[in-house]
């Protein structure tokens, strides 16, 4: 399993008049955390795109538990529970500075050829980078 944390400061424009984060912004938080997590893991999106691979989102979900507020610094934990095949499944946990769970979510992305947009298997170099995180101890 791979878990990577990303801290994000809640900005004023992401909130309503009560200072509560609008629900749509959690999807943006997931994307920010996912792209930064991939980069931290050694798999920057731009490298994949330069190699002719894109990753369109095919499913997204979010369950809201408690509100994030203007001025909060939230921690989004991006979780990969299994190696990808033609799709990659990310899970997310969003917590405030006190560690209170605010939301959970998931995204499923497919691997596709940039020119044809036809599905493809996860590239071998990506599997090679991720595999050590999924080896079970003896």
Coordinates of C-alpha atoms in Angstrom, one line a residue, residues 2-136:
X2 CA 1.2 3.5 -0.8
X3 CA 0.1 6.5 1.3
X4 CA 1.2 10.1 0.7
X5 CA 0.1 13.2 2.6
X6 CA -0.5 16.6 1.0
X7 CA -1.2 19.7 3.0
X8 CA -3.5 22.3 1.3
X9 CA -4.5 25.7 2.7
X10 CA -8.2 26.4 2.3
X11 CA -8.6 29.7 0.4
X12 CA -11.3 32.2 0.8
X13 CA -12.7 31.8 -2.8
X14 CA -13.3 28.1 -2.1
X15 CA -15.8 28.9 0.7
X16 CA -19.4 30.3 1.0
X17 CA -20.4 33.3 3.1
X18 CA -20.3 31.1 6.2
X19 CA -16.6 30.2 5.6
X20 CA -17.5 26.6 4.7
X21 CA -15.7 24.9 1.8
X22 CA -18.1 24.4 -1.1
X23 CA -18.5 20.7 -1.8
X24 CA -17.1 20.8 -5.4
X25 CA -13.7 21.9 -4.1
X26 CA -13.0 18.5 -2.5
X27 CA -12.7 17.0 -6.0
X28 CA -10.1 19.7 -6.7
X29 CA -8.3 18.8 -3.5
X30 CA -8.3 15.2 -4.6
X31 CA -6.7 16.2 -7.9
X32 CA -4.1 18.4 -6.3
X33 CA -3.2 15.6 -3.8
X34 CA -3.1 13.0 -6.5
X35 CA -0.8 14.9 -8.9
X36 CA 1.5 15.9 -6.1
X37 CA 1.6 12.4 -4.7
X38 CA 2.4 10.9 -8.1
X39 CA 5.2 13.4 -8.4
X40 CA 6.5 12.5 -4.9
X41 CA 6.4 8.9 -5.8
X42 CA 8.6 9.6 -8.9
X43 CA 5.8 9.5 -11.5
X44 CA 5.1 13.1 -12.7
X45 CA 2.1 13.5 -14.9
X46 CA 4.0 15.5 -17.5
X47 CA 6.5 12.7 -18.0
X48 CA 3.7 10.3 -18.7
X49 CA 2.0 12.7 -21.1
X50 CA 5.4 13.3 -22.9
X51 CA 5.5 9.5 -23.4
X52 CA 2.0 9.6 -25.0
X53 CA 0.0 8.4 -22.0
X54 CA -3.0 10.3 -20.5
X55 CA -5.2 9.3 -17.5
X56 CA -8.8 10.4 -17.9
X57 CA -11.0 10.1 -14.8
X58 CA -13.7 7.5 -15.2
X59 CA -15.3 7.7 -11.7
X60 CA -15.2 9.9 -8.7
X61 CA -17.0 9.9 -5.3
X62 CA -16.9 11.9 -2.2
X63 CA -18.5 11.4 1.2
X64 CA -18.7 14.5 3.4
X65 CA -18.4 14.1 7.2
X66 CA -17.6 17.5 8.6
X67 CA -16.9 20.9 6.9
X68 CA -13.5 22.3 6.1
X69 CA -13.4 26.0 6.9
X70 CA -11.6 29.1 5.5
X71 CA -8.1 29.3 7.0
X72 CA -7.9 25.6 7.7
X73 CA -4.9 23.7 6.5
X74 CA -6.2 20.3 5.5
X75 CA -4.2 17.1 5.0
X76 CA -5.3 15.0 2.1
X77 CA -4.0 11.4 2.3
X78 CA -3.8 9.8 -1.1
X79 CA -3.9 6.0 -0.9
X80 CA -3.1 3.3 -3.5
X81 CA -4.2 -0.1 -2.2
X82 CA -3.3 -2.2 -5.2
X83 CA -1.1 -2.0 -8.3
X84 CA -2.8 -0.6 -11.4
X85 CA -3.8 -2.5 -14.5
X86 CA -5.7 -0.6 -17.2
X87 CA -7.1 1.5 -14.4
X88 CA -5.7 3.0 -11.2
X89 CA -7.8 3.4 -8.1
X90 CA -7.0 6.2 -5.7
X91 CA -8.7 6.7 -2.3
X92 CA -8.5 9.9 -0.2
X93 CA -8.9 10.9 3.4
X94 CA -9.3 14.6 4.2
X95 CA -8.5 15.8 7.7
X96 CA -8.3 19.1 9.4
X97 CA -5.3 20.3 11.5
X98 CA -6.7 18.5 14.6
X99 CA -6.8 15.2 12.6
X100 CA -10.6 15.2 12.4
X101 CA -11.9 13.3 9.4
X102 CA -13.7 15.7 7.1
X103 CA -14.3 13.7 4.0
X104 CA -13.4 10.5 2.2
X105 CA -13.4 9.8 -1.5
X106 CA -12.1 8.0 -4.5
X107 CA -11.2 8.4 -8.1
X108 CA -10.6 5.8 -10.8
X109 CA -8.5 6.8 -13.8
X110 CA -7.9 4.8 -16.9
X111 CA -4.6 4.7 -18.9
X112 CA -5.1 5.8 -22.5
X113 CA -3.0 6.4 -25.5
X114 CA -2.7 10.2 -25.9
X115 CA -3.2 10.1 -29.7
X116 CA -6.1 7.6 -30.0
X117 CA -7.6 7.8 -26.5
X118 CA -7.8 4.0 -26.6
X119 CA -7.3 2.2 -23.3
X120 CA -4.0 0.7 -22.5
X121 CA -2.3 -1.1 -19.7
X122 CA -0.3 0.8 -17.0
X123 CA 3.2 1.4 -18.3
X124 CA 5.9 -1.0 -17.0
X125 CA 8.0 1.8 -15.6
X126 CA 5.1 3.0 -13.4
X127 CA 4.6 -0.6 -12.2
X128 CA 8.3 -0.9 -11.4
X129 CA 8.2 2.3 -9.3
X130 CA 5.1 1.3 -7.4
X131 CA 5.8 -2.4 -6.9
X132 CA 8.1 -2.1 -3.9
X133 CA 5.2 -0.5 -2.0
X134 CA 3.1 -3.6 -2.5
X135 CA 5.5 -6.3 -1.6
X136 CA 4.3 -8.3 1.4

